[in-house]
XYZ file of C-alpha atoms in Angstrom:
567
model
C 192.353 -32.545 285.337
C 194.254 -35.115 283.299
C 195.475 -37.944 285.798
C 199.041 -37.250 284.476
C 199.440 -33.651 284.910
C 197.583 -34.281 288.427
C 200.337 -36.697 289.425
C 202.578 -34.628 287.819
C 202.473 -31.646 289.734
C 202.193 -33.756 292.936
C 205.929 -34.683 292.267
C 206.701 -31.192 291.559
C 205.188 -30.429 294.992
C 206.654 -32.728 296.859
C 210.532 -31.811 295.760
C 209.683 -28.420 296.285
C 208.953 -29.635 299.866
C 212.145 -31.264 300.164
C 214.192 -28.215 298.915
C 212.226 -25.873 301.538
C 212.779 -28.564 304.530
C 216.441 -28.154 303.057
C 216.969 -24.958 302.913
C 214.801 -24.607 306.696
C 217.903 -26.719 308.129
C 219.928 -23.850 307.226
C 219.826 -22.140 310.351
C 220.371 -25.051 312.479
C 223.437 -25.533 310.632
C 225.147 -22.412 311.295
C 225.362 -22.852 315.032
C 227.927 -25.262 314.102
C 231.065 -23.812 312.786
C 233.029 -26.932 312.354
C 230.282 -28.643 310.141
C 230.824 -25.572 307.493
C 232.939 -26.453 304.579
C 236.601 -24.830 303.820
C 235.738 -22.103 301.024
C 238.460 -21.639 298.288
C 238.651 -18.343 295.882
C 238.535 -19.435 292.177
C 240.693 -18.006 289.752
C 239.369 -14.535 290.265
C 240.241 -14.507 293.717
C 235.740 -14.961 294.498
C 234.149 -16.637 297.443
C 230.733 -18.239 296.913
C 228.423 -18.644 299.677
C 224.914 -19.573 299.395
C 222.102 -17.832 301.205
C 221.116 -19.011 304.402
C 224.603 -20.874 304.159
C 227.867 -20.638 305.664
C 231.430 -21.415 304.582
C 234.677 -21.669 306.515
C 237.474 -18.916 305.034
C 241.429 -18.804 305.481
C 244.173 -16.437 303.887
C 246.369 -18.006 301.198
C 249.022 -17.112 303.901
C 247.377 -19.650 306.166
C 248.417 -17.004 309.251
C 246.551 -15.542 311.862
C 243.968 -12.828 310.563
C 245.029 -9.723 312.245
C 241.913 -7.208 310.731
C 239.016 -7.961 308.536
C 236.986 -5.278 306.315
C 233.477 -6.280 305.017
C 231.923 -4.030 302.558
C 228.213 -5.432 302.326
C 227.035 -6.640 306.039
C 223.906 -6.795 304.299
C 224.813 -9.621 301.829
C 227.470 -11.668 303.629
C 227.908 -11.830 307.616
C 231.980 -12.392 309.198
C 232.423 -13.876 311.712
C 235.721 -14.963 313.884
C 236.696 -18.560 314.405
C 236.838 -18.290 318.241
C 238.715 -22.189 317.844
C 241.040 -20.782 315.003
C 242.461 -17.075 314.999
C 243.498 -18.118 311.042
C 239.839 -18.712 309.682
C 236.856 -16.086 309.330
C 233.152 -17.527 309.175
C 231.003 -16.526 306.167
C 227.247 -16.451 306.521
C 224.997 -15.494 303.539
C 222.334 -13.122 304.616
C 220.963 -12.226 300.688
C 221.802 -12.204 297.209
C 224.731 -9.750 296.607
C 228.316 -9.706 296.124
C 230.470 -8.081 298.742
C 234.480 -6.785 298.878
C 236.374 -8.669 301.992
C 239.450 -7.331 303.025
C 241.963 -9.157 305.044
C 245.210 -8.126 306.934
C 247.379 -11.010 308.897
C 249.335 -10.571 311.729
C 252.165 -9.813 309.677
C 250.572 -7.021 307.506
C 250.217 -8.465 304.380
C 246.974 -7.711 302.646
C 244.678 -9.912 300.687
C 241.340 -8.840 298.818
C 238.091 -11.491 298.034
C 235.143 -11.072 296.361
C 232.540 -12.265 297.887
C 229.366 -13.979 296.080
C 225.719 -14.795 297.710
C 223.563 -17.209 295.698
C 220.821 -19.358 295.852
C 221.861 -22.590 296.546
C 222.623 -24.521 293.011
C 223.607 -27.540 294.698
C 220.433 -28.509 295.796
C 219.102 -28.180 292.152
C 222.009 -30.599 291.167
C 221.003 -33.134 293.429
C 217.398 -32.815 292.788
C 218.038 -33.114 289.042
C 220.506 -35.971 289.592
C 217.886 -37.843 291.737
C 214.789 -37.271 289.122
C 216.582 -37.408 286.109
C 219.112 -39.589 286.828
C 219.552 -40.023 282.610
C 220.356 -36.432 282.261
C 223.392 -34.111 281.896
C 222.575 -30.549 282.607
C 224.786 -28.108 284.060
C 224.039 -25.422 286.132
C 225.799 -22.218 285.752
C 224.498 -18.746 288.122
C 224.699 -15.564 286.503
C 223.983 -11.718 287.786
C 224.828 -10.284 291.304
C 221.002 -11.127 292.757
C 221.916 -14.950 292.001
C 218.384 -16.218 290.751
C 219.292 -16.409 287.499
C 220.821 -19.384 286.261
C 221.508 -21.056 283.017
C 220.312 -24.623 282.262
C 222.852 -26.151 279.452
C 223.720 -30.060 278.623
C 221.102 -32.536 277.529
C 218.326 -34.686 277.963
C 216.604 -37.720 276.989
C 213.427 -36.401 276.608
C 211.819 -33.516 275.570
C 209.632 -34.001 279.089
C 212.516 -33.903 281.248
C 213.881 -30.482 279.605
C 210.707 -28.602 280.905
C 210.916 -30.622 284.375
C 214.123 -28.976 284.973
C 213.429 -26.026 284.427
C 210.052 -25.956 286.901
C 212.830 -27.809 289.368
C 214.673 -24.182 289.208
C 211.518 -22.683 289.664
C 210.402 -24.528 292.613
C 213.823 -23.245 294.581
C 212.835 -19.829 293.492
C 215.429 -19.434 291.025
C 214.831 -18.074 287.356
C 216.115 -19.747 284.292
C 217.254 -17.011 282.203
C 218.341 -19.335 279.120
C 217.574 -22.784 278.743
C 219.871 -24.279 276.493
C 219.405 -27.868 277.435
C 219.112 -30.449 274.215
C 217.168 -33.446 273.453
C 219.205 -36.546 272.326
C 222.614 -37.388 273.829
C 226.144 -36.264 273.812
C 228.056 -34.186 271.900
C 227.555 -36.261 268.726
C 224.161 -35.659 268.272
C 222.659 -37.833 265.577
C 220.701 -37.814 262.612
C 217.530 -39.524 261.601
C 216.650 -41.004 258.234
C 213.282 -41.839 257.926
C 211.430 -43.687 255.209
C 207.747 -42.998 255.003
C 205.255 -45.515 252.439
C 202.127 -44.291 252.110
C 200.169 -46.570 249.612
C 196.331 -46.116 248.714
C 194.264 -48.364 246.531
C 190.814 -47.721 245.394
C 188.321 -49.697 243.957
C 185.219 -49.106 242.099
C 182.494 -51.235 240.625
C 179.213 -49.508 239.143
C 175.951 -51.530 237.549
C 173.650 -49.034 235.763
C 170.028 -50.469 233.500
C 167.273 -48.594 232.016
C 165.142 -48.268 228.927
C 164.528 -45.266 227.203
C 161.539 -45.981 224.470
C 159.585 -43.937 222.078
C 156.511 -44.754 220.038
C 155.665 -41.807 217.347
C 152.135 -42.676 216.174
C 150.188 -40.315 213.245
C 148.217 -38.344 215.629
C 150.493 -38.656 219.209
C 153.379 -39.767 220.396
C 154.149 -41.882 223.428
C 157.577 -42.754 225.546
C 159.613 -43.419 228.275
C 162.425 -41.096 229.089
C 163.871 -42.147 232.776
C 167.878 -41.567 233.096
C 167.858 -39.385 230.197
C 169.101 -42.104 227.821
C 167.740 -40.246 225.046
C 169.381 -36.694 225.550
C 165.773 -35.179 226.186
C 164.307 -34.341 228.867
C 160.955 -35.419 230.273
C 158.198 -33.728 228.409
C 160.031 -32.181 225.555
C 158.490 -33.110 221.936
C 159.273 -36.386 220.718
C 161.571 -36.413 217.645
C 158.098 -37.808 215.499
C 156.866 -34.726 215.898
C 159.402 -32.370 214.977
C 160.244 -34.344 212.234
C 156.967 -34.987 210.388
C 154.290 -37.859 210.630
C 156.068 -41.366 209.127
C 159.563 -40.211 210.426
C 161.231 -42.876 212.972
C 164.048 -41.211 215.566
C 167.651 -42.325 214.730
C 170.338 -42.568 217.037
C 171.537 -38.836 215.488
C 168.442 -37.332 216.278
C 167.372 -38.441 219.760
C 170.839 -38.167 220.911
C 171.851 -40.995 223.153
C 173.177 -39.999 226.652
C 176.543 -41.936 227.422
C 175.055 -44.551 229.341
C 173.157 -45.864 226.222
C 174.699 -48.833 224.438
C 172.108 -50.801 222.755
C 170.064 -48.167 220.155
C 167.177 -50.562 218.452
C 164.029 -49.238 216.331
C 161.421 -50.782 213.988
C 160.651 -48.355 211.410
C 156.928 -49.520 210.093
C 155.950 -49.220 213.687
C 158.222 -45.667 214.519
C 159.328 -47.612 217.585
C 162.568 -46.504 218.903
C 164.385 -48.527 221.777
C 167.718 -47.455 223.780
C 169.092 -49.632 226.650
C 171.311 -49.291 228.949
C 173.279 -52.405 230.327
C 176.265 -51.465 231.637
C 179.155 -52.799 234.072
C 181.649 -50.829 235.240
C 184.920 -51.364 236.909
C 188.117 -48.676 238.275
C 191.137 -49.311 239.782
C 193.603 -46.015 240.994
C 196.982 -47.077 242.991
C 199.101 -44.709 245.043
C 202.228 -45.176 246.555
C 204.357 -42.341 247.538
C 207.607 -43.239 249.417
C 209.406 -40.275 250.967
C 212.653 -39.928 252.683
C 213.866 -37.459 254.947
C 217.117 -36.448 257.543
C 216.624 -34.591 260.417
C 219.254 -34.432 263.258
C 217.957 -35.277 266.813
C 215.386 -33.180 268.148
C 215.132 -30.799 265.150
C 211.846 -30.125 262.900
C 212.344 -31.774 259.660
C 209.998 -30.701 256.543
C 209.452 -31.799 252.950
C 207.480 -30.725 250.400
C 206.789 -32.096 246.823
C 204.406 -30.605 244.597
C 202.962 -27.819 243.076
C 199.277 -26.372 242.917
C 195.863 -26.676 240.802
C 194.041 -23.556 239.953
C 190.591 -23.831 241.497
C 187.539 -21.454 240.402
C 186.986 -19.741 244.187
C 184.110 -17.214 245.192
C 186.399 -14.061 244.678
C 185.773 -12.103 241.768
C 187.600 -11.626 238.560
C 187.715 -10.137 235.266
C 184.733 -10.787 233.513
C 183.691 -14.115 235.622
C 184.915 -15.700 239.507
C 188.056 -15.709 240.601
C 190.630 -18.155 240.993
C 192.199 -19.992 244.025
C 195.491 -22.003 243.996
C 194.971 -25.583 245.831
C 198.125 -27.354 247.258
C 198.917 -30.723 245.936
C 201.905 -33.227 246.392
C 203.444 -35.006 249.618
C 203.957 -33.080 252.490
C 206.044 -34.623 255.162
C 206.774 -33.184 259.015
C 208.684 -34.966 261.391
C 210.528 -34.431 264.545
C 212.790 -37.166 265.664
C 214.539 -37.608 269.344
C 217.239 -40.112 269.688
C 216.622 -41.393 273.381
C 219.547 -42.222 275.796
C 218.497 -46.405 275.040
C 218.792 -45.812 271.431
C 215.043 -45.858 270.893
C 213.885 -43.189 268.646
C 210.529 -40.843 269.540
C 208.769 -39.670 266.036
C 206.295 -36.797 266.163
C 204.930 -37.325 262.176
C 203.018 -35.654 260.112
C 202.192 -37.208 256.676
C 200.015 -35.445 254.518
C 199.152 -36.642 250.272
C 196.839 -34.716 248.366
C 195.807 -35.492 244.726
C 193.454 -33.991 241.860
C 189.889 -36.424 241.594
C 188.860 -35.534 238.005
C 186.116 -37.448 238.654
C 184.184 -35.541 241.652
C 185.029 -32.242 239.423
C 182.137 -29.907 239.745
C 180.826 -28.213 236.053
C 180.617 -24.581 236.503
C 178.399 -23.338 233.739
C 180.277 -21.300 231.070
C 183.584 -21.375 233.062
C 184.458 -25.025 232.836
C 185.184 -27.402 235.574
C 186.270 -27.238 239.125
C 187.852 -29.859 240.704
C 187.826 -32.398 243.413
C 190.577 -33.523 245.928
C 191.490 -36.947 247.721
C 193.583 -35.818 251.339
C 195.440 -38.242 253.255
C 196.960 -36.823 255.918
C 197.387 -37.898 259.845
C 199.785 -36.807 262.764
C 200.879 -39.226 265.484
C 203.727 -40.042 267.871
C 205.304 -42.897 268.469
C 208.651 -44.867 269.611
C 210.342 -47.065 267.705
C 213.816 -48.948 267.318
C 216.246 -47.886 264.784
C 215.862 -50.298 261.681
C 211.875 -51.579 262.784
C 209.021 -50.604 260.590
C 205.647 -49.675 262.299
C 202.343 -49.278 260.483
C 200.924 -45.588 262.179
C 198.013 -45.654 259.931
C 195.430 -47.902 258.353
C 191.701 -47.781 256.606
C 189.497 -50.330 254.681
C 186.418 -48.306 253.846
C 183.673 -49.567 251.701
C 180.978 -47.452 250.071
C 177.950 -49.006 248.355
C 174.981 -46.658 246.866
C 172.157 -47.700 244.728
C 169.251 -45.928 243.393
C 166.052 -46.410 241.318
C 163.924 -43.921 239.331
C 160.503 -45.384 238.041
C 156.918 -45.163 236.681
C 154.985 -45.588 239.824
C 152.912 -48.825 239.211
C 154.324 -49.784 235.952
C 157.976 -49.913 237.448
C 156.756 -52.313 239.852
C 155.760 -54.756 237.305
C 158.392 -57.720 237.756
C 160.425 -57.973 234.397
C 157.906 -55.745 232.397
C 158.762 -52.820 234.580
C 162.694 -52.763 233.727
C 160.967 -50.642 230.529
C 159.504 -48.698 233.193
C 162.490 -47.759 234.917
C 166.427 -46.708 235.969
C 168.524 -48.460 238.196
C 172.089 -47.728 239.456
C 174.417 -49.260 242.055
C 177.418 -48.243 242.381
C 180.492 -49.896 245.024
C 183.705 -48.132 246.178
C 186.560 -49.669 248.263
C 189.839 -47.855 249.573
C 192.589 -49.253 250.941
C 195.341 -47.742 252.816
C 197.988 -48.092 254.709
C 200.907 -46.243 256.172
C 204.698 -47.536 257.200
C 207.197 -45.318 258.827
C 210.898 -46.875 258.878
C 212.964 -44.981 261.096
C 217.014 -45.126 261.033
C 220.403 -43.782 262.899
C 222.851 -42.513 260.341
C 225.776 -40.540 259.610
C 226.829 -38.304 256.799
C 228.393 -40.047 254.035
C 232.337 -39.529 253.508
C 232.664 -38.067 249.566
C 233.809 -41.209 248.272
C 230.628 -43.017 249.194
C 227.996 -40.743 247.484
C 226.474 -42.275 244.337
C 228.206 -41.199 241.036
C 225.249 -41.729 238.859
C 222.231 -39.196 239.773
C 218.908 -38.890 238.718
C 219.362 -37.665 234.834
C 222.889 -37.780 234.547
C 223.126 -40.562 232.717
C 220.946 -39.460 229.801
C 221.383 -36.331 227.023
C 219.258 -34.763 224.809
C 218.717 -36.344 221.730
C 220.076 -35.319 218.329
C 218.228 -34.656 214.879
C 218.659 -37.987 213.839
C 217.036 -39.779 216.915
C 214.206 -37.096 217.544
C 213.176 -37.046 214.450
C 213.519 -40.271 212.976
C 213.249 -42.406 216.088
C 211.343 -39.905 218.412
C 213.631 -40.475 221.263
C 212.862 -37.735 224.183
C 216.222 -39.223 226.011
C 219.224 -40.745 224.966
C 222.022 -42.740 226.851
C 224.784 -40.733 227.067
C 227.934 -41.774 224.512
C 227.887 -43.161 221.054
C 225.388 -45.989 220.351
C 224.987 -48.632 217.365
C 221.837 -48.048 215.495
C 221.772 -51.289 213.298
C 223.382 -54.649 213.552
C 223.353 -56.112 210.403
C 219.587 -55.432 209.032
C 218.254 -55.518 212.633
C 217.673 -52.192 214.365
C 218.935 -51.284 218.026
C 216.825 -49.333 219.684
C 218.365 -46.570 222.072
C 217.510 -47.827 225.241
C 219.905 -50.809 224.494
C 222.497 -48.416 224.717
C 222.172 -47.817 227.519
C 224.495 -48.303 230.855
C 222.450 -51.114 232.503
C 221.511 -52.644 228.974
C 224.445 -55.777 229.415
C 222.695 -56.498 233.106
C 218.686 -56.383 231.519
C 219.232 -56.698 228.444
C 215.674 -57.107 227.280
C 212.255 -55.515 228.914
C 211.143 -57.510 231.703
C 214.433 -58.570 232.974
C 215.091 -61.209 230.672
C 218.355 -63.000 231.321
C 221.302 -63.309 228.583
C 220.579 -66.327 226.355
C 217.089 -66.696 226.454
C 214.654 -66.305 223.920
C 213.741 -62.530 223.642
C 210.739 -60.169 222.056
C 210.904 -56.859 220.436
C 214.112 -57.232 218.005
C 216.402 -58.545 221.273
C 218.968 -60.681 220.396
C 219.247 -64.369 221.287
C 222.136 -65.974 222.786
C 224.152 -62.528 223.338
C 223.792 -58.956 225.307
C 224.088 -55.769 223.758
C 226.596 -53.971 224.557
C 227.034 -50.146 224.382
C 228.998 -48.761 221.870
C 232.643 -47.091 222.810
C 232.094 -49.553 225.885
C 235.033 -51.823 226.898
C 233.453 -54.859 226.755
C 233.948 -57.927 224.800
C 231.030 -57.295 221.753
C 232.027 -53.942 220.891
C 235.764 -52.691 220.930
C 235.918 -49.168 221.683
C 238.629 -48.247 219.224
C 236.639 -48.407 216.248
C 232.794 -47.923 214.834
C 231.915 -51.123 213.097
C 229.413 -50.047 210.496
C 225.903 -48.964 211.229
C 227.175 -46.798 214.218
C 228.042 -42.999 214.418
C 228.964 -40.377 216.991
C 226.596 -37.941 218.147
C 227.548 -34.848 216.550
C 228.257 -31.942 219.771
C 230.854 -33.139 222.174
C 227.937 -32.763 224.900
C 226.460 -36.086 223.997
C 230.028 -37.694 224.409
C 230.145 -37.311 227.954
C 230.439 -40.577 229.496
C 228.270 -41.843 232.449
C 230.117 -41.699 236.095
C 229.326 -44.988 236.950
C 231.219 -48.577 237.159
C 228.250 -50.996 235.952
C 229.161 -54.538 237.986
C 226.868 -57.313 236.848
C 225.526 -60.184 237.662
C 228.310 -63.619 238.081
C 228.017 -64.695 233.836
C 227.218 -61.528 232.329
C 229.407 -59.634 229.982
C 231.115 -56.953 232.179
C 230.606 -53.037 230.671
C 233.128 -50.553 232.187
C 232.397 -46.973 230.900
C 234.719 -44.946 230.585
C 235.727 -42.204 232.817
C 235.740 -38.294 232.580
């Protein structure tokens, strides 16, 4: 058994050993009238007496009880005060409720209801004692008085289920556990920022010679790798060809590994080579964020799916499959009582490899997938990034097909022979940036959104400019003889005003001006007034394209300031 579920349950059975020495003091205690509590009736006019236990009981009158009717003796035991004619002695026998009727010496009449539980209070004080960070209430329910309901909170998802086998261990049932993980009332909310980034590297080295020699009566070569597009054994071009005829690159067909085609025709010698370096480079980052409130299951999803050709069957050929691909993101957060934050994550990136893409003869290609995925737990402050995940791998294969003998040959047996080594490195790492927030008030959300700052582009600029996306408003096609382009039209064009960040004044590429910032038309700022169209500008056409962007550009201290105008 695990060492911490053994010690675990040796806690459990130790205050379950304290409850039943509790509960066995019972007994002694009822031989003692004066040590029993005064009972008062709730609202309802009900008495509650735990079993086993014993409460003191007067009339609201406070006078002398003349006659007393119990209607369960089974579930609640009256007795007489024989040191005070005024107060009746309640003993729980079981679980029940039971009527009590009461008549003082003056005739007046009084009716209780009388209620025999397990005792709660012990769970209270066990719960207080082991989970002194907790708040859970304790409410009984049903006339048998094992049921109870656990509500209020905890600071761990642990302590929820120790309370519950708490209420167990006193032999009462936990009909509904409502108890929450996190804190409070306010219960908060998560943000967390996941960066998954992946680089791989490749490096490949590939030689071999391919050679023929077509001679009048036979033909001789060396075919290794497959250089020449045929395959070992097939008839040498010479022969198909005629006597005298020397293979071109056309007609032996070069594989794509040969770069180096060479031939001299008196002696029908034809020579391919293959010399080759390789290098690849593939980057991924993906950077998710999600909210999830305090011990709630959070999930994100973005992607779609490949078609992949699967082993069912279809019309006229195999069937298809559809393979998942995207970020996948599943977290559960819990806000502890010390403000440190438990993370149960599940990060998951899976992308198409064209390159390990099987051929499926006649029905095309199949392809391959890279999977990153991992699930962990751990506890972090609010604000600190921790790395949950990390590889350097490094692959290296290398192979060698030769003429036994003549491969061996040092330098003479390159001709012999095909080489290939081949290197792969991945990198990766994964950051998880967990933070306490609040929702935003409706002032504070960001008035410029992904794509609302661009329209669809008219005649003029798809056809004659091939703009895909436009900034939104009028813009200023030529100044003078030298042409604008659209993205200087833009909002953010006065702030980076040339590609690359360029500041205002400096020298620029690619038609931007020197020594000013472009500013859009129909903007408010000091190049352009927005009352009229200096030449060389126009208005888009549909009163679409004239809505203005949302947003208050600010720039940098010196720049030209740009304040759209609003809606």
């Amino acid at each position: 058994m695990h060492p911490m579920k053994l010690a675990r349950l040796w806690a459990l059975a130790g205050l379950l050993a304290v409850g039943l020495a509790v509960l066995a003091d019972r007994p002694a205690a009822a031989q003692d009238p004066k040590s029993a509590p005064m009972a008062t009736p709730d609202r309802t006019n009900a008495v509650t007496v735990t079993i086993g236990g014993q409460v003191r009981f007067q009339m609201k009158s406070k006078k002398r009880i003349k006659e007393a009717f119990n209607e369960n003796e089974r579930v609640v035991r009256v007795l007489a005060d024989a040191t005070d004619p005024a107060t009746l002695i309640l003993i729980g026998q079981a679980a029940g409720t039971s009527r009590l009727e009461l008549t003082d010496i003056d005739g007046a009449k009084e009716s209780y209801l009388i209620v025999v539980q397990r005792d709660v209070e012990m769970l209270r004080n066990l719960i207080r004692k082991t989970l002194p960070e907790s708040k859970i209430e304790i409410t009984p329910i049903g006339d048998s008085g094992t049921n109870i309901i656990l509500s209020g909170y905890v600071t761990k998802e642990d302590d929820r289920e120790s309370a519950r086998l708490l209420a167990e261990a006193l032999g009462l049932r936990v009909a509904v556990n409502s108890v929450g993980v996190g804190g409070g009332g306010n219960v908060p909310h998560v943000q967390l920022d996941v960066t998954l980034a992946k680089v791989d590297r490749t490096r490949a080295r590939s030689r071999g010679a391919n050679w023929i020699i077509n001679g009048v009566d036979a033909s001789v070569g060396s075919l290794l790798g497959g250089l020449t597009g045929l395959q070992p054994g097939a008839v040498a071009p010479a022969a198909i060809a005629g006597v005298g005829a020397i293979p071109t690159p056309a007609t032996v067909s070069p594989g794509g590994l040969t770069n180096i085609v060479a031939g001299y025709a008196p002696a029908q010698i034809q020579l391919l080579l293959a010399a080759l370096k390789t290098e690849g480079l593939a980057k991924l980052v993906a950077a998710p964020t999600i909210v999830a409130q305090s011990g709630e299951r959070a999930t994100l999803k973005v992607g779609g799916s490949v078609p992949v050709i699967g082993i069912q069957s279809g019309v006229g050929g195999p069937g298809v499959e559809y393979k998942e691909i995207g970020t996948d993101i599943v977290f559960t957060p819990i806000v502890y009582g010390n403000g440190k934050i438990h993370l149960t994550v599940e990060p998951r990136v899976r992308a198409v490899n064209r390159a390990g893409a099987a051929l499926v003869t006649t029905f095309g290609t199949s392809p391959a997938f890279d999977d990153i995925s991992m699930k962990t737990q751990v506890i972090v402050e609010p604000g600190q990034t921790i790395a949950i995940g990390g590889l350097i791998q490094t692959i290296q294969s290398a192979s060698v097909a030769k003429i036994p003998h003549l491969g061996d040959i040092p330098f003479i047996g390159a001709l012999f022979s095909y080489a290939t080594q081949e290197e792969q490195e991945t990198e990766l790492v994964i950051l998880l940036t967990p933070r306490l927030v609040d929702p935003a008030d409706s002032n504070q959300m960001p008035k410029a959104l992904p794509g609302s700052e661009t329209r669809k582009p008219d005649d003029f600029e798809f056809y004659l400019e091939t703009v895909l996306e436009a900034p939104r408003g009028p813009r200023q096609i030529w100044d003078g003889h030298r042409y604008i382009p659209a993205w200087k039209a833009g909002p953010s064009a006065a702030i980076y005003p040339c590609p690359g960040g360029s500041s205002v004044g400096a020298t620029t590429t690619e038609g931007c001006p020197v020594g000013k910032s472009v500013t859009p038309a129909g903007a408010s700022g000091k190049t352009a007034p927005p009352s009229a169209l200096p030449p060389g500008k126009y208005e888009p056409s549909a009163a679409r394209d004239m809505d203005p962007p949302s947003a208050l550009i600010t720039p940098e201290p010196g720049r030209t300031t740009v304040e759209l105008p609003q809606k």
